[in-house]
Tab-separated table of C-alpha atoms in Angstrom:
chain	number	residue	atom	x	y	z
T	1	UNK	CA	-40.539	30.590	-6.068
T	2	UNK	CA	-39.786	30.552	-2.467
T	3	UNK	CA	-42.150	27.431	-1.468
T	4	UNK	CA	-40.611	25.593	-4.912
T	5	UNK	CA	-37.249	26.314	-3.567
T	6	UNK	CA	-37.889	24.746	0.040
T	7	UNK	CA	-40.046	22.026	-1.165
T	8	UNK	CA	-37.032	21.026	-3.944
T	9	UNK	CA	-34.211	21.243	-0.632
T	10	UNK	CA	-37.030	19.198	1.767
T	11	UNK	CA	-37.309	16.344	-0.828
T	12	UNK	CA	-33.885	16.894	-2.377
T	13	UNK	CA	-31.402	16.743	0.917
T	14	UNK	CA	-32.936	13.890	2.236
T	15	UNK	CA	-32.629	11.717	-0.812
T	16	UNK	CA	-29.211	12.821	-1.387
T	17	UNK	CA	-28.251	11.631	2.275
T	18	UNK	CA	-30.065	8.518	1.590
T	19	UNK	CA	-28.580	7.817	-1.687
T	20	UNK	CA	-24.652	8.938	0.040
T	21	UNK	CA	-25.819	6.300	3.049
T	22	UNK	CA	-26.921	3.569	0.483
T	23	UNK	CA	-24.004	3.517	-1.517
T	24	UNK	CA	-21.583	4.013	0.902
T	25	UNK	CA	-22.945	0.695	2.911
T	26	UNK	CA	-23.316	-1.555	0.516
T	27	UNK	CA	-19.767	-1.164	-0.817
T	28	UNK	CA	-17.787	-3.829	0.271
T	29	UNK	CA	-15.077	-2.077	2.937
T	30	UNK	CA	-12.895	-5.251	3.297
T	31	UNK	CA	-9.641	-4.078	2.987
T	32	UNK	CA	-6.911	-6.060	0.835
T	33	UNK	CA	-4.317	-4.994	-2.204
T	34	UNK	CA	-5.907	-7.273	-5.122
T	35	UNK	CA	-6.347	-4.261	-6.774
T	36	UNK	CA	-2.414	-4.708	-7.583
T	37	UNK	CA	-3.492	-7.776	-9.835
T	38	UNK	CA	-2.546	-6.989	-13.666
T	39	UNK	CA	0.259	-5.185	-12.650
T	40	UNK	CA	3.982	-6.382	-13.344
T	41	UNK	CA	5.998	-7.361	-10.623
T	42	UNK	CA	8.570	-4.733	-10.223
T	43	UNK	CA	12.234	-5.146	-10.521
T	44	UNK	CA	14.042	-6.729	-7.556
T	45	UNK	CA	17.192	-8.444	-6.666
T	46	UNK	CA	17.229	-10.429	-3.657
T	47	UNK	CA	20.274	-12.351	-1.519
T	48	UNK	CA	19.340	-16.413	-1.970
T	49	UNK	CA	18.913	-17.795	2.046
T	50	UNK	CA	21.628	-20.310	1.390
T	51	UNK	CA	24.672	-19.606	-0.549
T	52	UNK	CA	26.206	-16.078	-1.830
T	53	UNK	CA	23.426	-16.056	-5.160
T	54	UNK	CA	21.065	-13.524	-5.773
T	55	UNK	CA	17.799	-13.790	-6.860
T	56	UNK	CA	16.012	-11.158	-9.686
T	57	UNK	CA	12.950	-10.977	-11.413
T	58	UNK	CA	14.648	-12.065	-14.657
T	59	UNK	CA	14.795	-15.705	-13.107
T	60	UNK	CA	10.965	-15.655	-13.671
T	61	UNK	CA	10.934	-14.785	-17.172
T	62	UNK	CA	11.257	-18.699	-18.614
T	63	UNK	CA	8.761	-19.541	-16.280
T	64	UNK	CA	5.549	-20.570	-17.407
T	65	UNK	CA	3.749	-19.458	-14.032
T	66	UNK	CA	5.545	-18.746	-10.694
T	67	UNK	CA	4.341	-18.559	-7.251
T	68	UNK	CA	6.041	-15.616	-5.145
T	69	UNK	CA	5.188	-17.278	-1.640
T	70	UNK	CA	5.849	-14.756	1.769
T	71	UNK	CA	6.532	-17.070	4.656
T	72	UNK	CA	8.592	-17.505	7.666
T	73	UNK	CA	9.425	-20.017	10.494
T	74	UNK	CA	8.006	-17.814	13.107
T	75	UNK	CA	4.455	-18.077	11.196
T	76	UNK	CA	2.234	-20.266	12.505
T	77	UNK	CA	-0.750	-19.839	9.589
T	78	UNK	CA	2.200	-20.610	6.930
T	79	UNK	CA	2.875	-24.158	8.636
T	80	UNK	CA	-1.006	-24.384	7.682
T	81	UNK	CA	-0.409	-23.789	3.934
T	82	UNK	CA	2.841	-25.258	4.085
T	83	UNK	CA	1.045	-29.161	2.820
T	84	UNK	CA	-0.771	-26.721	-0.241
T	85	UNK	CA	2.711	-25.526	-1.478
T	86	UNK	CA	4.362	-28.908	-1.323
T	87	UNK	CA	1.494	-30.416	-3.119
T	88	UNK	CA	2.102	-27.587	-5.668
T	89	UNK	CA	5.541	-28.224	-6.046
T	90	UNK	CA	5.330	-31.330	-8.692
T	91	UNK	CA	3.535	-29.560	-10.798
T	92	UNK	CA	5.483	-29.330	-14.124
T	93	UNK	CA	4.041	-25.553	-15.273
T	94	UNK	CA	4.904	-23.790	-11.759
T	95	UNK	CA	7.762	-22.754	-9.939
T	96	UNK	CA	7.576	-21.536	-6.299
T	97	UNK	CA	9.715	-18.855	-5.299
T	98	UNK	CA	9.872	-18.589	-1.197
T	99	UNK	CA	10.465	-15.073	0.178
T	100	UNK	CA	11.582	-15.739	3.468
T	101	UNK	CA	10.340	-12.649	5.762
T	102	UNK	CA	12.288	-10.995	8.764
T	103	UNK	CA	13.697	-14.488	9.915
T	104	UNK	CA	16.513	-15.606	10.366
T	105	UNK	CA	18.659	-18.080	8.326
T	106	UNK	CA	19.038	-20.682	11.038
T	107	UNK	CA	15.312	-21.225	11.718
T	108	UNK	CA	14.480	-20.840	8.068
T	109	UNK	CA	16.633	-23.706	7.258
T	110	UNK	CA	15.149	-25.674	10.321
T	111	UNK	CA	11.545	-25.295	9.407
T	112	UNK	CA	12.310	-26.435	5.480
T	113	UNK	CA	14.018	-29.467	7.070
T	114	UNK	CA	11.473	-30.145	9.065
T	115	UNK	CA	8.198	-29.887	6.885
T	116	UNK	CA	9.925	-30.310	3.536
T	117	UNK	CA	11.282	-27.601	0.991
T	118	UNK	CA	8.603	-26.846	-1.857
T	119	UNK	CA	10.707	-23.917	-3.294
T	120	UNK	CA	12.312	-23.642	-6.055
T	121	UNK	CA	14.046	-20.363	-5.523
T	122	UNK	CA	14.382	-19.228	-2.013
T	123	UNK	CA	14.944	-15.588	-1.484
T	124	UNK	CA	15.185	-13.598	2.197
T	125	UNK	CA	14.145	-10.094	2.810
T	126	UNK	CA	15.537	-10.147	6.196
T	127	UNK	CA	14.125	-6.382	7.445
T	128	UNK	CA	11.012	-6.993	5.014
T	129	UNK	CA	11.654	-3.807	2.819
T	130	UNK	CA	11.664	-5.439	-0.280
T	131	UNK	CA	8.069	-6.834	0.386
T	132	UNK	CA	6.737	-3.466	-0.054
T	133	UNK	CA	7.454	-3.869	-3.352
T	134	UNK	CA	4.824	-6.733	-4.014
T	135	UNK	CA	2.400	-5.474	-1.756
T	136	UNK	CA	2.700	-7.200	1.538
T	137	UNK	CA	1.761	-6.301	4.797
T	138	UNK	CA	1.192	-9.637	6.596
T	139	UNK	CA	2.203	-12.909	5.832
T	140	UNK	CA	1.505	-15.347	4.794
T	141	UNK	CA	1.168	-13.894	1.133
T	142	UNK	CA	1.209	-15.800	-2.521
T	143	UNK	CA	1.156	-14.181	-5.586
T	144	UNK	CA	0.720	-15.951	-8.956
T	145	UNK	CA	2.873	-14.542	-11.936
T	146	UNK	CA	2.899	-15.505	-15.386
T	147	UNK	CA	6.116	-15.639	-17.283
T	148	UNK	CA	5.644	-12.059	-18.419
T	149	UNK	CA	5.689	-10.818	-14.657
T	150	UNK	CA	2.323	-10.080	-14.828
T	151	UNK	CA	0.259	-10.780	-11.474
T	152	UNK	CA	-2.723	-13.025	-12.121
T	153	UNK	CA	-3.893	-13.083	-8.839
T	154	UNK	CA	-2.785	-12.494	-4.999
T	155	UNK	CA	-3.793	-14.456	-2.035
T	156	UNK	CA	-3.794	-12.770	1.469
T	157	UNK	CA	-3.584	-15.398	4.110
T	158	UNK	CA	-3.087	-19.414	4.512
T	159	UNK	CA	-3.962	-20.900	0.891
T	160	UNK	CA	-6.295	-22.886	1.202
T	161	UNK	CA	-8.175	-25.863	-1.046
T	162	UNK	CA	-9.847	-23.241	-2.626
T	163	UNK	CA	-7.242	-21.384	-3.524
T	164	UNK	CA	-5.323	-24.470	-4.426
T	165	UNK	CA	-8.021	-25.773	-6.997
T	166	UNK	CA	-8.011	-21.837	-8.508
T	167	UNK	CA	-4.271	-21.959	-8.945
T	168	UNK	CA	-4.657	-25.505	-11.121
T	169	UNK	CA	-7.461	-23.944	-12.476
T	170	UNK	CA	-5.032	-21.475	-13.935
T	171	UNK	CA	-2.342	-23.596	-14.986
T	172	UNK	CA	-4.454	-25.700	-17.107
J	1	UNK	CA	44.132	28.610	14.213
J	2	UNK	CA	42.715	26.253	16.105
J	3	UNK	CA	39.278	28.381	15.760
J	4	UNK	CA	39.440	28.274	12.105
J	5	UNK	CA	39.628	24.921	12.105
J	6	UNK	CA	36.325	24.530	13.744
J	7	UNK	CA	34.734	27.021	11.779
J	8	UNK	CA	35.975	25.252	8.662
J	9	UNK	CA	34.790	22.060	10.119
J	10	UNK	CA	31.430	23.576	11.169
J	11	UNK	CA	31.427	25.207	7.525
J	12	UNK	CA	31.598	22.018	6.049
J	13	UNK	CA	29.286	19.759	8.205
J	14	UNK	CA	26.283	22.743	8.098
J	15	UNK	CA	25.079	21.406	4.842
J	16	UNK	CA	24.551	18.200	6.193
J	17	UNK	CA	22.970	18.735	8.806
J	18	UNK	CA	19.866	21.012	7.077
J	19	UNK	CA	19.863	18.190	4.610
J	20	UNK	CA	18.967	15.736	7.550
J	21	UNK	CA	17.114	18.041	9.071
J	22	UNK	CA	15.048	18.859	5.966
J	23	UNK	CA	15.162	14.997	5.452
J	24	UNK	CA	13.608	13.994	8.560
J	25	UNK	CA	10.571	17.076	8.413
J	26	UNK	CA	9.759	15.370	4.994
J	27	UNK	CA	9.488	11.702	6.683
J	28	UNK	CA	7.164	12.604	9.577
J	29	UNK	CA	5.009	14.642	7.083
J	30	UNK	CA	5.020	11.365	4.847
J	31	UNK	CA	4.130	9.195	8.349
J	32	UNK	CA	1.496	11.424	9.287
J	33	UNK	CA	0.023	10.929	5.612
J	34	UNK	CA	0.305	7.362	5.220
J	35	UNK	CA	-2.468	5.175	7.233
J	36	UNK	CA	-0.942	2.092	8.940
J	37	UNK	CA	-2.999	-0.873	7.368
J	38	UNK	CA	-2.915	-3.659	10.174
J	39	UNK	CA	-3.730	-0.991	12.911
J	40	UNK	CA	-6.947	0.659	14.019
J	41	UNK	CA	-7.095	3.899	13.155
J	42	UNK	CA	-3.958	4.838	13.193
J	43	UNK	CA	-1.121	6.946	11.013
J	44	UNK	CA	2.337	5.315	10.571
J	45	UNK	CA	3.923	7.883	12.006
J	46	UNK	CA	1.700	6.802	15.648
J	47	UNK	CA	2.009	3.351	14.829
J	48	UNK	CA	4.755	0.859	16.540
J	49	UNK	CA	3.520	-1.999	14.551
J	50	UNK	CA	6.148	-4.281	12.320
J	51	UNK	CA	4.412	-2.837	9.289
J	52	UNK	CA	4.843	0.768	10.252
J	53	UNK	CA	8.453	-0.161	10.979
J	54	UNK	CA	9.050	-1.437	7.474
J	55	UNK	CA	7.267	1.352	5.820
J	56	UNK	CA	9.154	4.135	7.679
J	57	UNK	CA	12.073	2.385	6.535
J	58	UNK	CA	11.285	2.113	2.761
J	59	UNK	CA	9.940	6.084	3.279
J	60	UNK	CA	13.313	6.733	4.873
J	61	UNK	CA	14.884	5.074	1.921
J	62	UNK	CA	13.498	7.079	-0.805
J	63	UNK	CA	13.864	9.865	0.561
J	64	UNK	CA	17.826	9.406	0.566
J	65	UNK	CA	17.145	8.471	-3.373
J	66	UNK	CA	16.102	11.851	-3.655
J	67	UNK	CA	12.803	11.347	-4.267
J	68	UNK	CA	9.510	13.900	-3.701
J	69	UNK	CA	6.650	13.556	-1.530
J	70	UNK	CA	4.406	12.779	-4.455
J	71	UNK	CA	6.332	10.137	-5.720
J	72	UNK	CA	6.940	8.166	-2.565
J	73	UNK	CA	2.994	8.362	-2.260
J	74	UNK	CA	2.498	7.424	-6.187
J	75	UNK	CA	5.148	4.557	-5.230
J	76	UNK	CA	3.046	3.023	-2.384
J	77	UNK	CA	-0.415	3.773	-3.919
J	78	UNK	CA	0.700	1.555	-6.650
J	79	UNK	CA	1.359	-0.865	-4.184
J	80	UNK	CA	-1.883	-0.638	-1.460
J	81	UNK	CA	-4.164	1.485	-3.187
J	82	UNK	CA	-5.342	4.685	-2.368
J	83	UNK	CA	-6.505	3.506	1.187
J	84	UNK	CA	-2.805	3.850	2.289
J	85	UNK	CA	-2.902	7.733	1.950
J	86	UNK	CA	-4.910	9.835	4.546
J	87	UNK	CA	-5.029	12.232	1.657
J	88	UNK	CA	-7.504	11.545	-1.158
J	89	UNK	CA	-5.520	12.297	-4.638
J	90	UNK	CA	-7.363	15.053	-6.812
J	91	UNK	CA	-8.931	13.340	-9.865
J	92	UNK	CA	-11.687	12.321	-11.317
J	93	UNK	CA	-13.167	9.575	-9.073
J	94	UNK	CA	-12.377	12.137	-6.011
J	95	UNK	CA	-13.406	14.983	-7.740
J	96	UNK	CA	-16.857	15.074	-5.243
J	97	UNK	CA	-15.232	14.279	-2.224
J	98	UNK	CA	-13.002	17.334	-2.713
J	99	UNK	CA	-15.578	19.687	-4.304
J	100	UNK	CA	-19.156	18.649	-3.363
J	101	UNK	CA	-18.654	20.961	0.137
J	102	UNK	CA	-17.760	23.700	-2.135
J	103	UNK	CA	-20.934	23.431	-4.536
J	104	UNK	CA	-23.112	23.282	-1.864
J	105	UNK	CA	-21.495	26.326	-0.064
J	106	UNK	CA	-22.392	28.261	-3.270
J	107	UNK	CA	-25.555	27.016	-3.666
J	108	UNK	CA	-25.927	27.970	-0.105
J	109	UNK	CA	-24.705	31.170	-0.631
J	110	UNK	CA	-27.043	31.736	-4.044
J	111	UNK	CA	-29.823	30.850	-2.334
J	112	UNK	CA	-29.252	32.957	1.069
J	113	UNK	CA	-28.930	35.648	-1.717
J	114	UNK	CA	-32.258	34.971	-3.720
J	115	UNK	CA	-34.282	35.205	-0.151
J	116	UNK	CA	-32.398	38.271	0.929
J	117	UNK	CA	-33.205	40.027	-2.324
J	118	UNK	CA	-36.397	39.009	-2.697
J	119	UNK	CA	-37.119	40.004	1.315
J	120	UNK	CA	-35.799	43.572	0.432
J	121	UNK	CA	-37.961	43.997	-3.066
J	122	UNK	CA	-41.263	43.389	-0.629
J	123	UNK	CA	-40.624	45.601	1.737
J	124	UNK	CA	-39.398	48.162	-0.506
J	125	UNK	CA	-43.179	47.271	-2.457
């Protein structure tokens, strides 16, 4: 009894430390909060950067697909994906909605002069709270909504072609 | 008089302060719990970072709605996944993480038992 006990623990721990090991490296540890896709978009009512409107989630509803897109004039990889989101802009079954993150109103206004507005909607979170509530901790960060609020998918960083070609691939 | 006034005043203030108090125990507790995601290895409650900053402020927040510990954490899991909480939740897809060390204590313990026993039965033979 006592040699089947120690041989079952001398076979037995080791592959259980292999097996812990094994898994636990060959999970992917990349961090990122796509895990919130499928959700709803929660409620939210933001002030509009120009003018005294406010923006909610009910403006989405009619939408066929919206893109909520975090950005801000101090960001240097959002001037990257800034061509992306004008090239989106045409398209008939999208809207862009531009949540413009701890900036300020003057520069905001600058950079869309500059580079060209693809927004529809343009929202500001000015001390970034209300980006919690999608999910955000960096910008810039796009998420793709249908016209029930659900999120189809969320992109963490510049888009790029890629992610362009995946967003068309969505519409259509 | 003019003492009763302060008492009164004092009387009247007292509540709000313990609330704040109370208030601001229940936001480090929810800093130290919550993992800041942009920084290495550290809690929000160490962390200076912009994210931190808007995450203590959204904690802060709540906590003036009124609501618990549990739900701010529900709130933000919803929001960044488990990963955000220092705390593993108890359920099912944690249930080893939290209960594995205690299984193998037992076991440990049953099978320290099963030798000792067994020792004792030989030498009493």
């Amino acid at each position: 009894m006592k040699n089947k006990i120690i041989k079952i623990f001398a076979f037995g721990f080791p592959t259980f430390i292999f097996i812990i090991f094994f898994l636990g490296l060959a999970t992917d540890k990349t961090y990122d909060t796509r895990n919130i896709v499928g959700q709803k978009i929660s409620y939210f009512t933001l002030n509009a950067l120009i003018g005294d409107s406010q923006i909610t989630e009910k403006d989405l509803v009619n939408n066929q697909f919206t893109l909520i897109n975090f950005w801000s004039s101090w960001c240097a990889p959002c001037r990257a994906e800034h061509k992306t989101l004008l090239k989106l802009k045409d398209n008939p079954k999208l809207k862009i909605l531009g949540i413009n993150f701890k900036d300020s109103q003057k520069n905001a206004i600058i950079y869309l002069t500059k580079l060209g507005d693809p927004y529809q909607y343009i929202a500001q979170d000015k001390d970034g709270k209300a980006s919690i509530k999608f999910g955000v901790y960096g910008i810039p960060e796009s998420i793709l909504i249908d016209g029930n609020l659900k999120i189809i998918k969320k992109y963490i960083g510049p888009l790029s072609k890629n992610d362009y070609l995946e967003i068309l691939k969505v519409l259509y | 008089m003019k003492k009763l006034f302060i008492f009164l005043i004092y009387l009247f203030l007292l509540p709000n302060f313990i609330l704040a108090e109370e208030n601001s125990k229940i936001q480090i507790e929810v800093h130290k719990n919550l993992r800041c995601l942009v920084c290495q290895g550290q809690s929000i409650a160490d962390s200076n970072s912009d994210f931190a900053k808007t995450i203590k402020l959204v904690v802060k927040d709540l906590i003036d709605e009124g609501q618990s510990k549990e739900e701010i954490y529900d709130f933000l899991v919803s929001k960044y996944g488990e990963w955000i909480v220092y705390k593993p939740a108890v359920n099912a897809k944690n249930f080893v993480l939290w209960f594995l060390p205690y299984i193998i204590l037992l076991l440990g313990g049953i099978i320290i038992l099963m030798f000792t026993k067994k020792g004792k039965n030989k030498r009493h033979n």
